[in-house]
């Protein structure tokens, strides 16, 4: 069990949250001297910066944008007198990639992993009815023992530089909402649900973990606020008659209110809106509420102008509107768990989410995602550093599943993106990763990982672990692009025929396929990078998908253009978006709208 509660901070009869979003102080610490020089006692000559946001794209100075190393954030937080006798936390949606939190100069906690929450219990060090200084020492260096994987290089001029093994910009900082949270001394620490549907009724099994001994009750309210089920005890079953299940693109959310009681006195109350649905893989079908579904949608990124990977509520709204407009029903949180607010929105919109842990870059070489298709032997998983990497990976899986398990939208876990699987050394690593997810998830959702181009039926030693086989394929882009596209289609079909011959009786998904396309470029006849070629490429892929009945979904790469490290392969970022980075449609968006709006649910 995790040390801290992962429950989303909400107000209730007994709980309080105060947003700490706004302008914070920031100061870079290139010599890592801050801690020794006691910067935790107050930052001098600091700049001001918005939270939540990545720091990189606010500045006009390239040394700041590319800054790699330690940096500090600081703000003053007023803690009300009335909160005395309760527990007080500062909760960061994330601190990328690792952080140490200080309150009033005292070190409170630290956390590794930049895409999951960090909770600092400041109860003991809070001065009530006064301002308290919260300082955070963040570090954004990449290593091969942490996820996502990469390296940090030192240039001849002494400056550090991030070398990601992955294809997205190494944005960092306090990128998600920060909240001051008060809960009672005895509080609801964790809450888990699992659903079964029987005819028109549902049975929800639940379990509650609290920090004390008082009795627990759980009640369920419908969207009109009517109580539809009630049960007492830390574990139990709630029966909901004439249930309205959560459906694909037709959401319905019940409110679950978990209470700790002392007679009629409510010691703590925690509420969560939860959709009731089942997910299963049966033969080669993905079933939601026992009915097959075909996934249509995107691999995404949390990425936008100026704020980088910072959570942006307006961008979130726009993204869902664009996705709905195309007729999509799903997305993958490539390549890291997203802000919790995005899953709440997906719950509300009835979107299906493949929730991916930040296990990306698990190839030896730099620009690994490119080298991956060359078949180069690397044996990433038999290095001295592998045990440490595995430990961090397993911890991130535990945090992700604990955080996201109750979301109806989460229908599968993606446990790695494009790892090296051609060497047998990957097998024991995969075994542990897949077992961990199975053990932790009471709903036993399907597990998957995205297979890189060289992970083929004859070369991949790990596909057997996946309940859903997810392929990232770029026939017609990274290989046999342009006028060779007819050969690409032939090679693509050959691979799919080989999968078919294996007779795996499992659903296949395309979690990536795409072609870089400049929104400015038109050319007749097509050339690579033109909008015309993107369409030609997509139509070729869809012809292949439509030929195999075990293919149960297509998530194109990418929803929108996004920022990457600079280099000869990228023109100021990855341009495979169906939308531009400003969320305006390329021609392909209209094509998807036509295709997806006409595909039946169980295509
Ligand atoms: C991939 C990676 C993704 C890249 C994409 C690309 O296979 O999973 O992170 O952005 O290819 O465009 O090359």
mmCIF file of C-alpha atoms and ligand atoms in Angstrom, residues 165-168 301 332 334-335 356 360 368-370 372 417-418 450-453 472-474 477-478 511-516 557-558 562 564 569-570 574-576, ligand 1:
data_model
loop_
_atom_site.group_PDB
_atom_site.id
_atom_site.type_symbol
_atom_site.label_atom_id
_atom_site.label_comp_id
_atom_site.label_asym_id
_atom_site.label_seq_id
_atom_site.Cartn_x
_atom_site.Cartn_y
_atom_site.Cartn_z
ATOM 1 C CA UNK A 165 15.004 8.597 -25.397
ATOM 2 C CA UNK A 166 11.502 9.614 -26.375
ATOM 3 C CA UNK A 167 9.858 11.887 -28.905
ATOM 4 C CA UNK A 168 8.359 14.648 -26.798
ATOM 5 C CA UNK A 301 -0.100 14.486 -25.464
ATOM 6 C CA UNK A 332 -4.505 6.769 -25.070
ATOM 7 C CA UNK A 334 0.520 8.524 -24.393
ATOM 8 C CA UNK A 335 3.120 8.543 -22.862
ATOM 9 C CA UNK A 356 -0.400 4.675 -19.975
ATOM 10 C CA UNK A 360 8.756 5.163 -22.591
ATOM 11 C CA UNK A 368 15.406 5.227 -29.727
ATOM 12 C CA UNK A 369 12.000 5.431 -31.344
ATOM 13 C CA UNK A 370 13.784 5.803 -34.683
ATOM 14 C CA UNK A 372 13.840 0.807 -32.982
ATOM 15 C CA UNK A 417 5.423 2.207 -24.907
ATOM 16 C CA UNK A 418 7.702 0.720 -27.531
ATOM 17 C CA UNK A 450 2.536 -0.532 -27.515
ATOM 18 C CA UNK A 451 4.688 -2.671 -29.840
ATOM 19 C CA UNK A 452 7.377 -0.882 -31.808
ATOM 20 C CA UNK A 453 7.874 -1.620 -35.537
ATOM 21 C CA UNK A 472 2.478 1.247 -33.382
ATOM 22 C CA UNK A 473 2.997 0.992 -37.134
ATOM 23 C CA UNK A 474 4.462 3.415 -39.655
ATOM 24 C CA UNK A 477 6.125 6.799 -43.345
ATOM 25 C CA UNK A 478 9.347 5.629 -41.669
ATOM 26 C CA UNK A 511 -2.240 2.635 -30.950
ATOM 27 C CA UNK A 512 -0.137 4.588 -33.468
ATOM 28 C CA UNK A 513 -0.034 5.186 -37.197
ATOM 29 C CA UNK A 514 0.591 8.549 -38.770
ATOM 30 C CA UNK A 515 2.480 10.776 -41.166
ATOM 31 C CA UNK A 516 4.121 14.134 -40.473
ATOM 32 C CA UNK A 557 -0.838 9.415 -34.059
ATOM 33 C CA UNK A 558 -1.368 12.156 -33.014
ATOM 34 C CA UNK A 562 3.276 18.683 -30.460
ATOM 35 C CA UNK A 564 9.716 17.673 -29.355
ATOM 36 C CA UNK A 569 13.803 14.581 -37.896
ATOM 37 C CA UNK A 570 11.471 17.229 -36.506
ATOM 38 C CA UNK A 574 6.205 16.395 -34.407
ATOM 39 C CA UNK A 575 3.707 17.265 -37.126
ATOM 40 C CA UNK A 576 1.661 14.086 -37.262
HETATM 41 C C1 LIG B 1 6.478 6.379 -31.958
HETATM 42 C C2 LIG B 1 6.445 6.866 -30.552
HETATM 43 C C3 LIG B 1 5.919 8.279 -30.446
HETATM 44 C C4 LIG B 1 6.497 9.125 -31.573
HETATM 45 C C5 LIG B 1 6.051 8.532 -32.892
HETATM 46 C C6 LIG B 1 6.595 9.281 -34.097
HETATM 47 O O1 LIG B 1 6.538 5.231 -32.254
HETATM 48 O O2 LIG B 1 5.726 6.013 -29.703
HETATM 49 O O3 LIG B 1 6.245 8.803 -29.196
HETATM 50 O O4 LIG B 1 6.113 10.460 -31.478
HETATM 51 O O5 LIG B 1 6.483 7.230 -32.995
HETATM 52 O O6 LIG B 1 5.959 10.207 -34.583
HETATM 53 O O7 LIG B 1 7.667 8.935 -34.547
#
